[in-house]
Amino acid sequence: MERIKADDAFQPFQLTTNSRPNVDGFDIVKFSDYANGAQLDNRIATATGEGKPYHEMPSRGWCGRGLGWECLIDYYGNWNLCCNDWRCEEAVGSIMAEPFEELYQRWKTKARTIRWDTEESYRALPRMCRACLDVNPSLHKTGGV
Ligand code: SF4
């Protein structure tokens, strides 16, 4: 957080958690009350599955989640692809082990690839993303890539 604030002193921080921690420094705290059945999106459903076959999907599209406007770093320091990457399937590394700038560039490059315009490029999407586009269809946009 200190490193990011060095670039932008007004950068807000959000904590998403399923416990009730007593921590400082966050502008927003979101509580996922999994024990009582609440969850964000359908993210638990994306832990398995390969998504729909290409012929059941728009022929082209991209993740409209807005990759690029938020950086997701988990409790252990893993830099996740997005907030759905809670199992670190597509994490680009850990801020505990690698330089911030290197991870940031790796994440930006990877985030740009979550788009498809052929069956081959759809099948090349991370499994997690194909499963996510299946259960969270409102997240993807269709049309030019
Ligand atoms: S499609 Fe992939 S990158 Fe986009 S929100 Fe879903 S899991 Fe994240």
mmCIF file of C-alpha atoms and ligand atoms in Angstrom:
data_model
loop_
_atom_site.group_PDB
_atom_site.id
_atom_site.type_symbol
_atom_site.label_atom_id
_atom_site.label_comp_id
_atom_site.label_asym_id
_atom_site.label_seq_id
_atom_site.Cartn_x
_atom_site.Cartn_y
_atom_site.Cartn_z
ATOM 1 C CA MET A 1 0.000 0.000 0.000
ATOM 2 C CA GLU A 2 2.903 2.334 0.746
ATOM 3 C CA ARG A 3 4.411 1.575 -2.659
ATOM 4 C CA ILE A 4 1.163 2.364 -4.482
ATOM 5 C CA LYS A 5 0.568 5.517 -2.459
ATOM 6 C CA ALA A 6 4.016 6.715 -3.490
ATOM 7 C CA ASP A 7 2.631 6.860 -7.062
ATOM 8 C CA ASP A 8 -0.797 8.159 -6.108
ATOM 9 C CA ALA A 9 -1.382 9.494 -2.635
ATOM 10 C CA PHE A 10 -5.149 9.411 -3.181
ATOM 11 C CA GLN A 11 -5.348 5.795 -4.314
ATOM 12 C CA PRO A 12 -8.162 4.126 -2.345
ATOM 13 C CA PHE A 13 -7.828 0.622 -0.905
ATOM 14 C CA GLN A 14 -10.539 -1.956 -0.401
ATOM 15 C CA LEU A 15 -10.419 -5.023 1.820
ATOM 16 C CA THR A 16 -12.661 -7.931 0.868
ATOM 17 C CA THR A 17 -12.772 -10.550 3.580
ATOM 18 C CA ASN A 18 -14.833 -13.378 5.043
ATOM 19 C CA SER A 19 -13.680 -12.631 8.578
ATOM 20 C CA ARG A 20 -14.049 -9.498 10.618
ATOM 21 C CA PRO A 21 -10.503 -8.207 10.923
ATOM 22 C CA ASN A 22 -9.485 -5.171 12.859
ATOM 23 C CA VAL A 23 -7.108 -3.530 10.393
ATOM 24 C CA ASP A 24 -6.311 0.030 9.462
ATOM 25 C CA GLY A 25 -5.625 1.726 6.170
ATOM 26 C CA PHE A 26 -8.606 0.634 4.085
ATOM 27 C CA ASP A 27 -11.141 3.048 2.645
ATOM 28 C CA ILE A 28 -13.737 0.313 2.055
ATOM 29 C CA VAL A 29 -14.234 -3.042 3.795
ATOM 30 C CA LYS A 30 -16.491 -5.638 2.166
ATOM 31 C CA PHE A 31 -17.552 -8.644 4.181
ATOM 32 C CA SER A 32 -18.406 -11.874 2.358
ATOM 33 C CA ASP A 33 -20.545 -13.759 4.818
ATOM 34 C CA TYR A 34 -19.983 -17.207 3.312
ATOM 35 C CA ALA A 35 -20.984 -18.949 6.546
ATOM 36 C CA ASN A 36 -24.506 -17.611 6.046
ATOM 37 C CA GLY A 37 -24.684 -18.257 2.329
ATOM 38 C CA ALA A 38 -23.702 -14.832 1.018
ATOM 39 C CA GLN A 39 -21.094 -14.528 -1.724
ATOM 40 C CA LEU A 40 -19.894 -12.041 -4.294
ATOM 41 C CA ASP A 41 -20.944 -12.913 -7.863
ATOM 42 C CA ASN A 42 -20.862 -16.672 -8.543
ATOM 43 C CA ARG A 43 -17.193 -16.973 -7.786
ATOM 44 C CA ILE A 44 -17.382 -20.227 -5.837
ATOM 45 C CA ALA A 45 -18.983 -21.826 -8.892
ATOM 46 C CA THR A 46 -15.888 -21.001 -10.954
ATOM 47 C CA ALA A 47 -13.633 -23.268 -8.908
ATOM 48 C CA THR A 48 -14.551 -26.085 -11.281
ATOM 49 C CA GLY A 49 -15.686 -26.383 -14.876
ATOM 50 C CA GLU A 50 -14.309 -25.526 -18.266
ATOM 51 C CA GLY A 51 -16.968 -23.084 -19.360
ATOM 52 C CA LYS A 52 -19.258 -23.405 -22.336
ATOM 53 C CA PRO A 53 -17.968 -24.780 -25.616
ATOM 54 C CA TYR A 54 -17.050 -22.087 -28.117
ATOM 55 C CA HIS A 55 -20.092 -22.680 -30.329
ATOM 56 C CA GLU A 56 -22.351 -21.699 -27.390
ATOM 57 C CA MET A 57 -20.462 -18.453 -26.813
ATOM 58 C CA PRO A 58 -20.390 -15.208 -28.792
ATOM 59 C CA SER A 59 -17.820 -15.660 -31.547
ATOM 60 C CA ARG A 60 -15.751 -12.855 -30.079
ATOM 61 C CA GLY A 61 -15.604 -10.978 -26.818
ATOM 62 C CA TRP A 62 -13.556 -9.955 -23.853
ATOM 63 C CA CYS A 63 -13.729 -9.772 -20.105
ATOM 64 C CA GLY A 64 -15.581 -6.604 -19.271
ATOM 65 C CA ARG A 65 -14.690 -6.800 -15.607
ATOM 66 C CA GLY A 66 -12.571 -3.735 -16.071
ATOM 67 C CA LEU A 67 -9.196 -5.361 -15.692
ATOM 68 C CA GLY A 68 -6.778 -2.538 -15.166
ATOM 69 C CA TRP A 69 -8.676 -0.345 -12.769
ATOM 70 C CA GLU A 70 -8.116 -2.499 -9.744
ATOM 71 C CA CYS A 71 -5.137 -4.527 -8.552
ATOM 72 C CA LEU A 72 -5.959 -7.575 -6.465
ATOM 73 C CA ILE A 73 -3.441 -8.752 -3.916
ATOM 74 C CA ASP A 74 -4.443 -11.451 -1.472
ATOM 75 C CA TYR A 75 -3.679 -11.920 2.191
ATOM 76 C CA TYR A 76 -0.474 -13.811 1.387
ATOM 77 C CA GLY A 77 0.823 -11.251 -1.105
ATOM 78 C CA ASN A 78 -0.186 -13.107 -4.272
ATOM 79 C CA TRP A 79 -1.008 -10.716 -7.106
ATOM 80 C CA ASN A 80 -4.165 -12.206 -8.601
ATOM 81 C CA LEU A 81 -5.487 -11.783 -12.104
ATOM 82 C CA CYS A 82 -8.795 -10.435 -10.795
ATOM 83 C CA CYS A 83 -11.031 -10.617 -7.761
ATOM 84 C CA ASN A 84 -12.301 -13.989 -8.957
ATOM 85 C CA ASP A 85 -8.801 -15.442 -8.716
ATOM 86 C CA TRP A 86 -9.190 -16.386 -5.048
ATOM 87 C CA ARG A 87 -7.416 -19.725 -5.596
ATOM 88 C CA CYS A 88 -4.438 -18.044 -7.323
ATOM 89 C CA GLU A 89 -4.884 -20.077 -10.487
ATOM 90 C CA GLU A 90 -3.730 -17.138 -12.568
ATOM 91 C CA ALA A 91 -1.704 -15.164 -10.039
ATOM 92 C CA VAL A 92 1.400 -13.551 -11.564
ATOM 93 C CA GLY A 93 3.567 -13.896 -8.461
ATOM 94 C CA SER A 94 3.928 -12.655 -4.932
ATOM 95 C CA ILE A 95 4.832 -9.200 -3.721
ATOM 96 C CA MET A 96 6.620 -10.980 -0.874
ATOM 97 C CA ALA A 97 9.098 -12.523 -3.315
ATOM 98 C CA GLU A 98 9.348 -10.374 -6.443
ATOM 99 C CA PRO A 99 9.722 -6.694 -7.329
ATOM 100 C CA PHE A 100 6.496 -4.695 -7.488
ATOM 101 C CA GLU A 101 7.207 -3.190 -10.928
ATOM 102 C CA GLU A 102 7.921 -6.581 -12.472
ATOM 103 C CA LEU A 103 4.696 -8.038 -11.136
ATOM 104 C CA TYR A 104 2.723 -5.012 -12.252
ATOM 105 C CA GLN A 105 3.963 -5.311 -15.853
ATOM 106 C CA ARG A 106 3.352 -9.071 -15.844
ATOM 107 C CA TRP A 107 -0.193 -8.574 -14.571
ATOM 108 C CA LYS A 108 -0.998 -5.806 -17.078
ATOM 109 C CA THR A 109 0.258 -7.911 -19.964
ATOM 110 C CA LYS A 110 -1.696 -10.955 -18.849
ATOM 111 C CA ALA A 111 -4.888 -9.029 -18.145
ATOM 112 C CA ARG A 112 -4.948 -7.776 -21.757
ATOM 113 C CA THR A 113 -5.133 -11.339 -23.064
ATOM 114 C CA ILE A 114 -8.576 -12.149 -21.615
ATOM 115 C CA ARG A 115 -10.319 -11.808 -24.974
ATOM 116 C CA TRP A 116 -11.151 -14.075 -27.867
ATOM 117 C CA ASP A 117 -12.084 -13.873 -31.525
ATOM 118 C CA THR A 118 -11.631 -17.488 -32.671
ATOM 119 C CA GLU A 119 -12.260 -20.906 -31.197
ATOM 120 C CA GLU A 120 -8.524 -21.254 -30.675
ATOM 121 C CA SER A 121 -8.223 -18.014 -28.707
ATOM 122 C CA TYR A 122 -11.336 -18.901 -26.680
ATOM 123 C CA ARG A 123 -9.918 -22.299 -25.781
ATOM 124 C CA ALA A 124 -6.641 -20.608 -24.842
ATOM 125 C CA LEU A 125 -8.344 -18.505 -22.162
ATOM 126 C CA PRO A 126 -7.550 -19.576 -18.613
ATOM 127 C CA ARG A 127 -9.914 -22.299 -17.396
ATOM 128 C CA MET A 128 -10.983 -19.989 -14.596
ATOM 129 C CA CYS A 129 -12.050 -17.336 -17.086
ATOM 130 C CA ARG A 130 -14.061 -19.705 -19.273
ATOM 131 C CA ALA A 131 -15.848 -20.970 -16.138
ATOM 132 C CA CYS A 132 -16.397 -17.392 -14.992
ATOM 133 C CA LEU A 133 -17.793 -16.252 -18.356
ATOM 134 C CA ASP A 134 -20.206 -19.169 -18.137
ATOM 135 C CA VAL A 135 -21.606 -18.439 -14.663
ATOM 136 C CA ASN A 136 -21.173 -14.654 -14.752
ATOM 137 C CA PRO A 137 -22.240 -13.892 -18.328
ATOM 138 C CA SER A 138 -22.787 -10.212 -17.585
ATOM 139 C CA LEU A 139 -19.029 -9.845 -17.149
ATOM 140 C CA HIS A 140 -18.180 -10.390 -20.775
ATOM 141 C CA LYS A 141 -18.623 -8.023 -23.644
ATOM 142 C CA THR A 142 -19.095 -9.055 -27.204
ATOM 143 C CA GLY A 143 -17.964 -7.495 -30.423
ATOM 144 C CA GLY A 144 -14.560 -6.280 -31.509
ATOM 145 C CA VAL A 145 -11.582 -7.403 -29.504
HETATM 146 S S1 SF4 B 1 -13.261 -13.607 -17.091
HETATM 147 FE FE1 SF4 B 1 -11.365 -14.091 -16.017
HETATM 148 S S2 SF4 B 1 -10.368 -12.129 -15.671
HETATM 149 FE FE2 SF4 B 1 -12.513 -11.698 -16.150
HETATM 150 S S3 SF4 B 1 -13.564 -11.557 -14.160
HETATM 151 FE FE3 SF4 B 1 -13.762 -13.672 -14.894
HETATM 152 S S4 SF4 B 1 -12.054 -14.808 -13.990
HETATM 153 FE FE4 SF4 B 1 -11.597 -12.591 -13.856
#
